Coordinates of C-alpha atoms in Angstrom, one line a residue:
M243 CA 8.3 6.1 15.8
F244 CA 8.6 3.2 18.4
K245 CA 5.5 4.4 20.2
R246 CA 3.5 4.4 16.9
F247 CA 4.9 1.0 16.0
F248 CA 3.9 -0.6 19.3
S249 CA 0.4 0.9 19.0
Y250 CA -0.4 -1.7 16.4
Y251 CA 0.0 -4.4 19.1
K252 CA -3.0 -3.2 21.1
P253 CA -5.7 -5.3 19.3
Y254 CA -3.5 -8.4 19.8
K255 CA -2.4 -8.1 23.4
K256 CA -3.4 -11.7 24.3
L257 CA -1.6 -13.1 21.3
F258 CA 1.5 -11.0 22.1
I259 CA 1.5 -12.1 25.8
L260 CA 1.2 -15.8 24.7
D261 CA 4.0 -15.5 22.2
F262 CA 6.3 -13.5 24.5
T263 CA 5.7 -15.7 27.5
C264 CA 6.4 -19.0 25.6
A265 CA 9.5 -17.5 24.0
T266 CA 10.8 -16.5 27.4
L267 CA 10.0 -19.8 29.1
A268 CA 11.7 -21.6 26.2
A269 CA 14.9 -19.5 26.7
I270 CA 14.8 -20.3 30.4
L271 CA 14.6 -24.0 29.8
E272 CA 17.5 -23.8 27.4
L273 CA 19.5 -22.2 30.2
S274 CA 18.7 -25.1 32.6
F275 CA 20.3 -27.8 30.4
P276 CA 24.0 -26.8 31.1
V277 CA 23.2 -26.7 34.8
I278 CA 21.7 -30.2 34.8
V279 CA 24.7 -31.6 32.8
N280 CA 27.0 -30.0 35.4
F281 CA 24.9 -31.7 38.2
V282 CA 25.0 -35.1 36.4
I283 CA 28.8 -35.1 35.8
D284 CA 29.8 -33.8 39.3
T285 CA 27.1 -35.3 41.5
V286 CA 25.2 -38.2 39.9
M287 CA 28.0 -40.0 37.9
P288 CA 30.4 -40.3 40.9
S289 CA 27.7 -42.2 42.8
Q290 CA 27.4 -44.6 39.9
D291 CA 23.6 -44.7 40.4
L292 CA 22.1 -45.5 37.1
K293 CA 18.6 -45.0 38.5
R294 CA 19.3 -41.4 39.3
V295 CA 20.8 -40.9 35.8
L296 CA 17.7 -42.4 34.3
L297 CA 15.4 -40.1 36.4
V298 CA 17.5 -37.0 35.4
S299 CA 17.3 -38.1 31.7
L300 CA 13.5 -38.5 32.0
G301 CA 13.4 -35.0 33.5
L302 CA 15.3 -33.6 30.6
L303 CA 13.0 -35.4 28.2
G304 CA 10.1 -33.7 29.9
F305 CA 11.8 -30.4 29.5
Y306 CA 12.4 -31.0 25.8
L307 CA 8.7 -32.0 25.2
I308 CA 7.5 -28.8 27.0
N309 CA 10.0 -26.8 25.0
T310 CA 8.7 -28.4 21.8
V311 CA 5.2 -27.1 22.6
F312 CA 6.6 -23.7 23.4
Q313 CA 8.5 -23.6 20.0
Y314 CA 5.4 -24.4 18.1
I315 CA 3.5 -21.6 19.8
V316 CA 6.3 -19.1 19.2
V317 CA 6.7 -20.0 15.5
Y318 CA 3.0 -20.2 14.6
F319 CA 1.2 -17.7 16.9
G320 CA 4.2 -15.4 16.8
H321 CA 4.0 -15.2 13.0
K322 CA 0.3 -14.9 13.3
L323 CA 0.8 -11.8 15.4
G324 CA 3.2 -10.4 12.8
V325 CA 0.9 -11.1 9.9
N326 CA -2.1 -9.6 11.7
I327 CA -0.2 -6.4 12.3
E328 CA 1.1 -6.3 8.7
T329 CA -2.5 -6.8 7.5
D330 CA -3.8 -4.0 9.7
M331 CA -1.1 -1.6 8.4
R332 CA -1.9 -2.6 4.8
N333 CA -5.6 -2.0 5.3
E334 CA -4.9 1.3 6.9
L335 CA -2.6 2.4 4.1
F336 CA -5.1 1.3 1.4
N337 CA -8.0 3.1 3.1
H338 CA -5.7 6.2 3.3
L339 CA -4.9 6.0 -0.4
Q340 CA -8.6 5.6 -1.3
Q341 CA -9.4 8.9 0.3
Q342 CA -6.7 10.9 -1.5
P343 CA -8.0 13.3 -4.1
F344 CA -7.2 13.3 -7.8
E345 CA -4.4 15.8 -7.4
Y346 CA -2.5 13.4 -5.2
Y347 CA -2.6 10.7 -7.9
D348 CA -1.7 13.3 -10.6
N349 CA 1.8 13.4 -9.0
Q350 CA 2.2 9.6 -8.2
K351 CA 3.4 6.6 -10.0
T352 CA 1.3 3.5 -9.7
G353 CA 4.3 1.2 -9.4
K354 CA 5.6 3.2 -6.4
L355 CA 2.3 3.0 -4.6
M356 CA 2.2 -0.7 -5.3
T357 CA 5.6 -1.0 -3.6
R358 CA 4.3 0.9 -0.6
L359 CA 1.4 -1.5 -0.2
T360 CA 3.4 -4.7 -0.8
T361 CA 7.2 -4.9 -0.4
D362 CA 7.5 -2.1 2.1
L363 CA 5.3 -4.1 4.5
F364 CA 6.6 -7.6 4.0
E365 CA 9.5 -7.3 6.5
I366 CA 7.2 -5.5 9.0
S367 CA 5.6 -8.9 9.8
E368 CA 9.0 -10.4 10.8
L369 CA 9.9 -7.3 12.8
A370 CA 6.5 -7.3 14.6
H371 CA 6.9 -10.9 15.5
H372 CA 10.6 -11.2 16.4
G373 CA 11.4 -7.6 17.4
P374 CA 10.3 -7.3 21.1
E375 CA 10.9 -11.0 22.0
D376 CA 14.3 -11.2 20.3
V377 CA 15.6 -8.1 22.0
F378 CA 14.3 -9.2 25.5
I379 CA 15.4 -12.8 25.2
T380 CA 18.8 -11.8 23.9
I381 CA 19.4 -9.5 26.9
M382 CA 17.9 -12.0 29.3
T383 CA 19.9 -15.0 27.9
L384 CA 23.1 -13.0 27.8
T385 CA 22.6 -11.8 31.4
C386 CA 21.5 -15.1 32.9
S387 CA 24.1 -17.2 31.2
F388 CA 26.8 -14.8 32.2
I389 CA 25.6 -14.9 35.8
L390 CA 25.7 -18.8 35.8
M391 CA 29.1 -18.7 34.2
Y392 CA 30.3 -16.1 36.8
R393 CA 29.1 -18.4 39.6
I394 CA 31.3 -21.2 38.1
H395 CA 34.4 -19.1 37.7
P396 CA 34.3 -15.2 37.8
T397 CA 37.6 -14.7 36.0
L398 CA 36.7 -17.2 33.2
A399 CA 33.3 -15.5 32.8
I400 CA 34.9 -12.1 32.4
I401 CA 37.5 -13.4 29.9
T402 CA 34.8 -15.0 27.8
G403 CA 32.5 -12.0 27.8
I404 CA 35.1 -9.3 27.3
L405 CA 34.3 -9.1 23.6
V406 CA 30.6 -8.4 24.0
P407 CA 31.0 -4.6 24.0
F408 CA 32.8 -4.8 20.7
I409 CA 29.9 -6.8 19.2
T410 CA 27.3 -4.3 20.7
A411 CA 29.1 -1.4 19.1
A412 CA 29.2 -3.2 15.8
L413 CA 25.5 -3.9 16.1
V414 CA 24.6 -0.2 16.5
F415 CA 26.9 0.9 13.7
F416 CA 25.8 -1.6 11.1
N417 CA 22.1 -1.4 12.1
K418 CA 22.1 2.4 11.3
K419 CA 24.0 1.8 8.0
M420 CA 21.7 -1.0 6.9
T421 CA 18.6 1.0 7.7
R422 CA 19.8 3.8 5.5
V423 CA 20.7 1.4 2.7
N424 CA 17.3 -0.4 2.9
T425 CA 15.5 2.9 2.6
E426 CA 17.4 3.5 -0.6
I427 CA 16.6 0.0 -1.8
Y428 CA 12.8 0.6 -1.3
E429 CA 13.1 3.9 -3.2
N430 CA 14.8 2.2 -6.1
L431 CA 12.3 -0.7 -5.9
G432 CA 9.5 1.8 -6.2
E433 CA 11.0 3.3 -9.4
F434 CA 11.7 -0.3 -10.6
N435 CA 8.1 -1.4 -10.1
A436 CA 6.8 1.9 -11.7
G437 CA 9.0 1.2 -14.7
I438 CA 7.7 -2.4 -15.0
E439 CA 4.0 -1.2 -14.7
A440 CA 4.5 1.4 -17.4
S441 CA 6.3 -0.9 -19.7
V442 CA 3.7 -3.7 -19.4
S443 CA 0.7 -1.4 -19.6
G444 CA 2.2 0.3 -22.7
I445 CA 3.4 -2.8 -24.5
R446 CA 1.1 -2.2 -27.5
V447 CA 2.5 1.3 -27.9
T448 CA 6.0 0.0 -27.6
Q449 CA 5.5 -2.6 -30.3
A450 CA 3.6 -0.2 -32.5
F451 CA 6.6 2.1 -32.5
S452 CA 9.2 -0.7 -32.6
N453 CA 10.8 0.6 -29.4
E454 CA 11.5 -2.7 -27.7
D455 CA 15.2 -2.0 -27.6
F456 CA 14.6 1.3 -25.9
E457 CA 12.4 -0.3 -23.3
K458 CA 14.9 -3.1 -22.7
N459 CA 17.7 -0.5 -22.1
K460 CA 15.4 1.5 -19.8
F461 CA 14.5 -1.6 -17.8
A462 CA 18.2 -2.7 -17.7
R463 CA 19.1 0.7 -16.1
L464 CA 16.4 0.4 -13.5
N465 CA 17.3 -3.3 -12.8
N466 CA 21.0 -2.4 -12.4
L467 CA 20.1 0.5 -10.0
Y468 CA 18.1 -1.9 -7.9
R469 CA 21.0 -4.5 -8.1
T470 CA 23.5 -1.9 -6.9
S471 CA 21.4 -1.0 -3.9
K472 CA 21.0 -4.7 -3.0
L473 CA 24.7 -5.4 -3.3
A474 CA 25.5 -2.4 -1.0
F475 CA 23.1 -3.9 1.6
Y476 CA 24.7 -7.4 1.3
K477 CA 28.2 -6.0 1.4
T478 CA 27.4 -4.3 4.7
M479 CA 25.7 -7.4 6.0
A480 CA 28.7 -9.5 5.0
I481 CA 31.1 -7.3 6.9
S482 CA 28.8 -7.3 9.9
S483 CA 28.3 -11.1 10.0
T484 CA 32.0 -11.9 9.4
Y485 CA 33.1 -9.5 12.1
N486 CA 30.6 -11.0 14.6
Y487 CA 31.5 -14.5 13.5
L488 CA 35.2 -13.9 14.3
L489 CA 34.4 -12.4 17.7
I490 CA 32.0 -15.2 18.7
R491 CA 34.5 -17.9 17.7
L492 CA 37.1 -16.1 19.8
M493 CA 34.7 -16.2 22.7
N494 CA 34.3 -20.0 22.3
L495 CA 38.1 -20.3 22.0
F496 CA 38.7 -18.3 25.1
A497 CA 36.2 -20.4 27.0
L498 CA 37.9 -23.7 25.9
L499 CA 41.5 -22.5 26.4
F500 CA 41.2 -20.8 29.7
G501 CA 38.5 -23.3 31.0
A502 CA 41.0 -26.1 30.3
Y503 CA 43.7 -24.2 32.1
F504 CA 41.6 -23.6 35.2
T505 CA 40.4 -27.3 35.2
I506 CA 44.0 -28.6 34.9
N507 CA 45.0 -26.3 37.8
G508 CA 42.1 -27.7 39.9
E509 CA 40.2 -24.4 40.2
I510 CA 37.1 -25.9 38.6
T511 CA 35.8 -29.5 38.3
A512 CA 35.3 -31.4 35.1
G513 CA 31.5 -31.0 35.5
N514 CA 31.9 -27.3 35.9
F515 CA 34.2 -27.2 32.8
V516 CA 31.6 -29.0 30.6
G517 CA 28.8 -26.9 32.1
F518 CA 30.7 -23.7 31.4
I519 CA 31.4 -24.8 27.8
L520 CA 27.7 -25.5 27.3
L521 CA 26.8 -22.2 28.9
S522 CA 29.2 -20.3 26.7
N523 CA 27.4 -21.8 23.7
V524 CA 24.1 -20.6 25.2
F525 CA 25.8 -17.2 25.8
T526 CA 26.9 -16.9 22.2
R527 CA 23.7 -18.1 20.6
P528 CA 21.8 -14.8 21.1
I529 CA 24.8 -13.0 19.8
E530 CA 24.6 -15.0 16.6
K531 CA 21.0 -14.1 16.4
I532 CA 22.0 -10.5 16.4
N533 CA 23.4 -11.1 12.9
I534 CA 19.9 -12.1 11.8
M535 CA 18.5 -9.1 13.6
V536 CA 21.0 -6.8 11.8
E537 CA 19.7 -8.2 8.5
S538 CA 16.0 -8.2 9.0
Y539 CA 15.3 -5.4 11.5
P540 CA 16.6 -2.5 9.2
K541 CA 14.3 -3.8 6.5
G542 CA 11.3 -3.7 8.8
F543 CA 12.1 -0.3 10.2
A544 CA 12.9 1.1 6.7
G545 CA 9.5 -0.2 5.5
F546 CA 7.7 1.2 8.6
K547 CA 9.4 4.5 8.2
R548 CA 8.1 4.8 4.6
F549 CA 4.6 3.5 5.8
I550 CA 4.5 6.4 8.3
E551 CA 5.6 8.9 5.7
E552 CA 2.7 7.9 3.5
I553 CA 0.1 7.7 6.3
D554 CA 1.1 11.2 7.5
K555 CA 0.4 12.8 4.2
P556 CA -2.8 14.8 4.8
I557 CA -6.1 14.1 3.1
T558 CA -6.9 17.4 1.6
I559 CA -10.5 16.7 0.5
K560 CA -12.7 15.2 3.2
D561 CA -16.0 15.6 5.0
S562 CA -16.7 18.6 7.3
D563 CA -17.2 17.9 11.0
N564 CA -21.0 17.6 10.6
P565 CA -21.6 16.8 6.9
I566 CA -25.1 17.1 5.4
E567 CA -26.5 14.2 3.5
L568 CA -27.6 15.1 -0.1
T569 CA -30.6 13.0 -1.1
G570 CA -31.4 14.7 -4.4
I571 CA -31.4 17.9 -6.5
N572 CA -34.4 20.1 -6.1
D573 CA -33.1 23.5 -7.3
A574 CA -29.9 24.7 -9.0
I575 CA -26.1 24.3 -9.1
D576 CA -24.3 27.6 -8.6
Y577 CA -20.7 28.4 -9.3
K578 CA -20.0 31.7 -7.4
N579 CA -16.7 33.5 -8.0
V580 CA -14.9 30.2 -8.5
S581 CA -11.1 30.2 -8.9
F582 CA -8.9 27.2 -9.2
S583 CA -5.3 26.4 -9.8
Y584 CA -3.4 23.1 -9.8
S585 CA -0.7 22.5 -7.2
D586 CA 2.0 23.3 -9.7
G587 CA 0.6 26.8 -10.0
T588 CA -1.2 26.4 -13.3
S589 CA -4.3 28.6 -13.2
V590 CA -7.4 27.1 -14.8
L591 CA -10.4 29.1 -13.6
D592 CA -10.6 32.7 -12.4
N593 CA -13.6 34.3 -10.7
L594 CA -16.1 32.2 -12.7
D595 CA -19.9 32.6 -12.1
M596 CA -22.5 30.2 -13.5
T597 CA -25.9 28.9 -12.6
I598 CA -27.3 25.5 -13.8
K599 CA -31.0 25.0 -13.1
K600 CA -32.4 21.6 -12.3
G601 CA -33.2 19.6 -15.5
E602 CA -31.0 21.7 -17.7
I603 CA -28.7 20.1 -20.3
I604 CA -25.6 22.2 -20.3
A605 CA -22.9 21.6 -23.0
F606 CA -19.4 23.0 -22.5
V607 CA -17.3 23.6 -25.6
G608 CA -14.1 25.4 -26.3
P609 CA -10.4 24.7 -26.9
S610 CA -8.5 22.0 -25.1
G611 CA -7.0 23.1 -21.8
A612 CA -9.5 25.9 -21.3
G613 CA -10.9 24.1 -18.1
K614 CA -14.0 22.3 -19.3
T615 CA -13.2 19.0 -17.6
T616 CA -11.8 20.7 -14.5
L617 CA -15.0 22.7 -14.2
C618 CA -17.0 19.5 -14.1
H619 CA -14.5 17.7 -11.8
L620 CA -14.9 20.5 -9.2
L621 CA -18.6 19.6 -8.7
P622 CA -18.0 16.1 -7.2
R623 CA -15.0 17.5 -5.3
F624 CA -12.3 15.5 -7.1
Y625 CA -10.5 18.8 -6.7
D626 CA -11.3 21.6 -4.2
I627 CA -11.6 25.2 -5.4
D628 CA -9.2 27.9 -4.2
E629 CA -11.7 30.7 -3.9
G630 CA -15.5 31.2 -4.1
S631 CA -18.1 28.5 -3.6
I632 CA -20.1 25.8 -5.5
T633 CA -23.6 25.2 -4.1
I634 CA -26.3 22.6 -4.8
D635 CA -29.7 23.7 -3.6
N636 CA -27.9 26.6 -1.8
Q637 CA -25.8 24.2 0.2
D638 CA -22.0 24.6 -0.2
I639 CA -20.7 21.2 -1.5
R640 CA -17.9 21.4 1.1
N641 CA -20.6 21.0 3.7
L642 CA -22.1 17.9 2.1
S643 CA -20.9 14.4 2.8
L644 CA -18.6 13.2 0.0
K645 CA -20.4 9.9 -0.3
S646 CA -23.9 11.4 -0.7
L647 CA -22.6 14.1 -3.1
R648 CA -20.8 11.6 -5.4
T649 CA -23.8 9.2 -5.2
Q650 CA -25.9 11.8 -6.9
I651 CA -23.4 12.3 -9.7
G652 CA -22.9 9.9 -12.6
I653 CA -19.8 10.3 -14.8
V654 CA -18.9 8.8 -18.1
Q655 CA -15.4 10.0 -18.9
Q656 CA -13.6 10.2 -22.2
D657 CA -10.9 7.7 -21.1
V658 CA -13.0 4.8 -20.0
F659 CA -11.6 2.7 -17.2
L660 CA -12.8 -0.9 -16.9
F661 CA -11.8 -3.3 -14.2
P662 CA -10.5 -6.8 -14.9
G663 CA -13.4 -9.2 -14.8
T664 CA -16.6 -9.8 -16.7
I665 CA -19.0 -7.4 -18.5
K666 CA -21.6 -8.0 -15.8
E667 CA -19.2 -7.1 -13.0
N668 CA -18.2 -3.9 -14.7
I669 CA -21.8 -2.8 -15.3
A670 CA -22.8 -3.7 -11.8
Y671 CA -20.0 -1.4 -10.5
G672 CA -22.6 1.4 -11.0
K673 CA -24.9 -0.2 -8.4
L674 CA -23.2 -3.0 -6.4
N675 CA -26.5 -4.4 -5.1
A676 CA -28.3 -4.3 -8.5
T677 CA -30.5 -7.2 -9.6
D678 CA -30.1 -9.1 -12.8
E679 CA -33.3 -7.3 -14.1
E680 CA -31.8 -3.9 -13.4
I681 CA -28.5 -4.9 -15.1
D682 CA -30.4 -6.2 -18.2
Q683 CA -32.3 -2.9 -18.4
A684 CA -29.1 -0.9 -18.3
V685 CA -27.7 -3.1 -21.1
R686 CA -30.8 -2.4 -23.2
L687 CA -30.7 1.4 -22.6
A688 CA -27.0 1.5 -23.6
H689 CA -27.7 -0.6 -26.7
L690 CA -25.1 -3.1 -25.5
E691 CA -27.2 -6.3 -26.0
K692 CA -26.0 -7.0 -29.6
V693 CA -22.4 -6.8 -28.4
I694 CA -23.1 -9.2 -25.5
D695 CA -25.1 -11.6 -27.7
G696 CA -22.1 -11.9 -30.1
M697 CA -19.8 -13.1 -27.3
A698 CA -19.4 -16.8 -26.4
D699 CA -19.9 -16.2 -22.7
G700 CA -22.4 -13.4 -23.1
I701 CA -22.6 -11.0 -20.2
H702 CA -20.1 -13.2 -18.3
T703 CA -17.4 -12.7 -20.8
V704 CA -14.0 -11.8 -19.2
I705 CA -12.9 -8.5 -20.8
G706 CA -9.2 -8.5 -19.8
E707 CA -7.2 -5.8 -18.0
R708 CA -8.7 -2.3 -18.8
G709 CA -11.2 -4.0 -21.1
V710 CA -8.5 -4.9 -23.7
K711 CA -10.7 -7.4 -25.4
L712 CA -13.4 -4.8 -26.2
S713 CA -13.3 -2.1 -28.9
G714 CA -13.3 1.6 -28.1
G715 CA -17.0 1.9 -28.8
Q716 CA -17.9 -1.2 -26.8
K717 CA -16.0 0.2 -23.8
Q718 CA -17.9 3.4 -24.1
R719 CA -21.3 1.6 -24.2
L720 CA -20.3 -0.5 -21.2
A721 CA -19.4 2.7 -19.3
I722 CA -22.7 4.2 -20.3
A723 CA -24.6 1.1 -19.2
R724 CA -22.8 1.4 -15.8
M725 CA -24.0 5.0 -15.6
F726 CA -27.6 4.1 -16.6
L727 CA -27.6 1.6 -13.7
K728 CA -26.4 4.2 -11.2
N729 CA -29.3 6.5 -12.3
P730 CA -28.0 9.7 -10.7
S731 CA -29.5 13.1 -10.3
I732 CA -26.6 14.8 -12.1
L733 CA -24.9 13.5 -15.2
I734 CA -21.4 14.4 -16.3
L735 CA -20.7 13.3 -19.9
D736 CA -17.1 13.9 -20.7
E737 CA -16.9 13.0 -24.5
A738 CA -19.2 10.1 -23.6
T739 CA -19.9 9.2 -27.2
S740 CA -16.5 10.1 -28.7
A741 CA -15.5 6.5 -29.5
L742 CA -18.7 5.5 -31.2
D743 CA -19.5 5.4 -34.9
T744 CA -22.0 7.9 -36.2
E745 CA -24.9 5.4 -36.3
T746 CA -24.3 4.1 -32.8
E747 CA -23.7 7.6 -31.5
A748 CA -27.1 8.7 -32.7
I749 CA -28.8 5.7 -30.9
I750 CA -26.8 6.4 -27.7
Q751 CA -27.7 10.2 -27.9
E752 CA -31.3 9.2 -28.0
S753 CA -30.9 7.1 -24.9
L754 CA -29.0 9.8 -23.1
S755 CA -31.7 12.3 -24.0
S756 CA -34.3 10.2 -22.4
L757 CA -32.2 9.6 -19.3
S758 CA -31.6 13.4 -19.1
E759 CA -35.3 14.1 -18.6
G760 CA -35.8 15.5 -15.2
R761 CA -32.1 15.4 -14.5
T762 CA -29.3 17.9 -14.6
T763 CA -26.7 17.1 -17.3
L764 CA -23.3 18.6 -17.9
M765 CA -21.8 17.6 -21.3
I766 CA -18.3 18.2 -22.5
A767 CA -18.0 17.8 -26.3
H768 CA -15.7 18.6 -29.2
R769 CA -18.1 17.1 -31.8
L770 CA -20.6 20.0 -31.9
A771 CA -23.2 18.0 -33.8
T772 CA -23.9 16.0 -30.7
I773 CA -25.0 19.1 -28.6
K774 CA -27.5 20.9 -30.7
H775 CA -30.3 19.6 -28.4
A776 CA -28.6 21.1 -25.3
T777 CA -30.7 23.5 -23.2
R778 CA -27.7 25.8 -23.1
I779 CA -24.3 25.8 -24.7
I780 CA -21.5 27.5 -22.7
V781 CA -18.3 28.4 -24.6
I782 CA -15.2 28.2 -22.3
D783 CA -11.9 29.8 -23.2
E784 CA -8.8 30.9 -21.3
S785 CA -10.6 34.0 -20.0
G786 CA -13.6 32.0 -18.6
I787 CA -17.1 32.0 -20.1
A788 CA -16.9 33.5 -23.5
E789 CA -20.6 33.2 -24.4
Q790 CA -23.6 31.1 -23.7
G791 CA -27.0 30.3 -25.2
T792 CA -28.8 27.8 -27.4
H793 CA -27.3 26.5 -30.6
D794 CA -29.5 28.8 -32.7
D795 CA -28.8 31.8 -30.5
L796 CA -25.1 31.4 -30.6
M797 CA -25.0 30.7 -34.4
A798 CA -27.0 34.0 -34.9
K799 CA -24.5 35.9 -32.7
Q800 CA -21.7 34.7 -35.0
G801 CA -19.2 34.8 -32.1
A802 CA -16.9 32.2 -30.6
Y803 CA -19.3 29.3 -31.0
F804 CA -20.0 30.3 -34.6
A805 CA -16.3 30.2 -35.3
L806 CA -15.9 26.8 -33.7
Y807 CA -18.8 25.3 -35.6
N808 CA -17.7 26.6 -38.9
A809 CA -14.1 25.4 -38.3
Q810 CA -15.5 21.9 -37.7
F811 CA -18.0 21.9 -40.6
R812 CA -16.4 24.2 -43.1
N813 CA -16.5 21.5 -45.8

C-alpha cells in the first residue's frame, strides 16, 4: 500500500525534492536558535561587547528571513504537490468508473460513488503533502535536539526524553484505532450521500405521496449514524491529544525542574540552562505535531485504502489486445447460441439464434422481462454474453474496439437521460464537433423546432437537471434529435416514441422511417401500432424467440403476436 501511494509522487519528483529540502532546512535553522542563544548568554554577554551582540542579532535576522522564504515554499509548493497527487488520483478513479459496464452500476449507489470521488480523496492531499516530510522532520528534530541536549547535560537529557517511548506507543495504538474509525466514517458518509441524492432526486415523488415525514425520519437516521461515527473519531482523538498533552507538559516540567537543580549545583551554566529549555521546546514541538498527524493521517490512509479498493475492481468489459476498428455495417448481425444471465443468477437468454440483415427494421415485442432490452444491450456490449457469440460482418463484437462499435450504434432509450445545460448542448452530445447547421438539421428531423421557437432563449434554453423543465414528449424528441445528429449505422429504439402523443408520434415515426433507410434498426415496442411497417417482427417470451415474420404473416398465423395484438386492440 505504501509502495502504491508513493508511486503517485513520480511525476512530481522536482516539486517533492523542493518541498522536502526546504522543510528540512527550516527545521535545521530552528535547531540553531537555542545554540546561538546559549552562545550569546555564556560568551558574548560577559564580554559586554554590544557590537558582537548586534552582529549576532543581525545573523539571527538573516536566519529568520531565510526561514520565512522556506516556510512559504513549504506551505505553497508542498500543498501544490498534495493537490496535484489528489487530482491525479481523482482523474484515475473517474476514468476507471467511466470504463465500468452497466452491470457494475446496477449494483451501485450514485451517492456512494460521489463520496469515493470527493470526500475520500480530500484528506489524501494533506497526507501527500505532510506525510513524508513530517515523519522525517519529526525524527530528525527529535534526534538532533536530543543530541544537543545530551551534549549540554546527559542526565538531564535522558530525564527529559524518558517519556518519548510512551508517546510513541500511544501514537501507534491511536493511529490504528482512528484509521479503523475513519474507514467506518467514510462508509457511513457514502450511505449518507446516497440517501441525500435519492431524496433530492425523488422530491417530486415524495411530495406527490405526501411522504415528507418518512423522508425526514430516514434522513435523521442516516444523519445520526454519521454523527455517531464522527463522535467516535473525536473521542479517540481527544483521548490521544490529552494523553500526549500531559506527557509533553511533564517533559517541559522535568526540563525546568531538573535543569534548575543542576544550574544551582553549578553543573551547567545559566546559558546552558536557557539553551536547554529552548531545546526542550524544540524537542517537544514535533511531538505536539504528532497529535495533528494522528488526526489527519488516518483520514488520508482510510481514503487511500478505499481508493485502492475501487481502482482494483476489474473492468470486465474492455478491448481485446488487438481490437479491430469497425467503420460501418456491410452485411449482417448474427446472434449465435447466445446465453446471458445477470450477476445475481437471473437467466434472461438461453441459446438464442438470430440473424439481422443490413437495412432490416426488426421490431421486438413480448411481455416485460422477457429480455427484449437485454437482447439489444448485448450488441453494444453494455453487457457481455455468457456463451455463444454476436458478430457484425462475421466479426465477433468482442474483437472490435468498444469505441468504434458504439460509434456505429445510436440508441434512444425509454428512460431519456438529459444532462444539465441547454437544449443545444444536449443535442450536440450526439456529435461533439457538430456544426450549427448539422444541429439545426437534427432539430428539424426530430420536429423539435416548434418546441424551441416557443421558448424564450430558444435552443440555448437551460433545461434543468435531467431536463426537468421539459415535458416527456419534448425530452423524447430532444433524444431523437441527438440520435439523428449521431447518424449511426445501427439504430436501437427502446420505446423511442412512447412519451409522444398520437399526432406527434406519427410525425416522428415518419422521420424515423426515413432515417432507417439503408440502416439496420432494432425497435422495442409495446404499442404494436407503431411497428406495422417493420421488415420483421420478432416475438420474445421467456423461452426465447416464440415466432417471427411480418405483421400480416403473424396475424395470419394467429399465434403469440395475434394474441398480443388482439389484447391491445380488443375494443
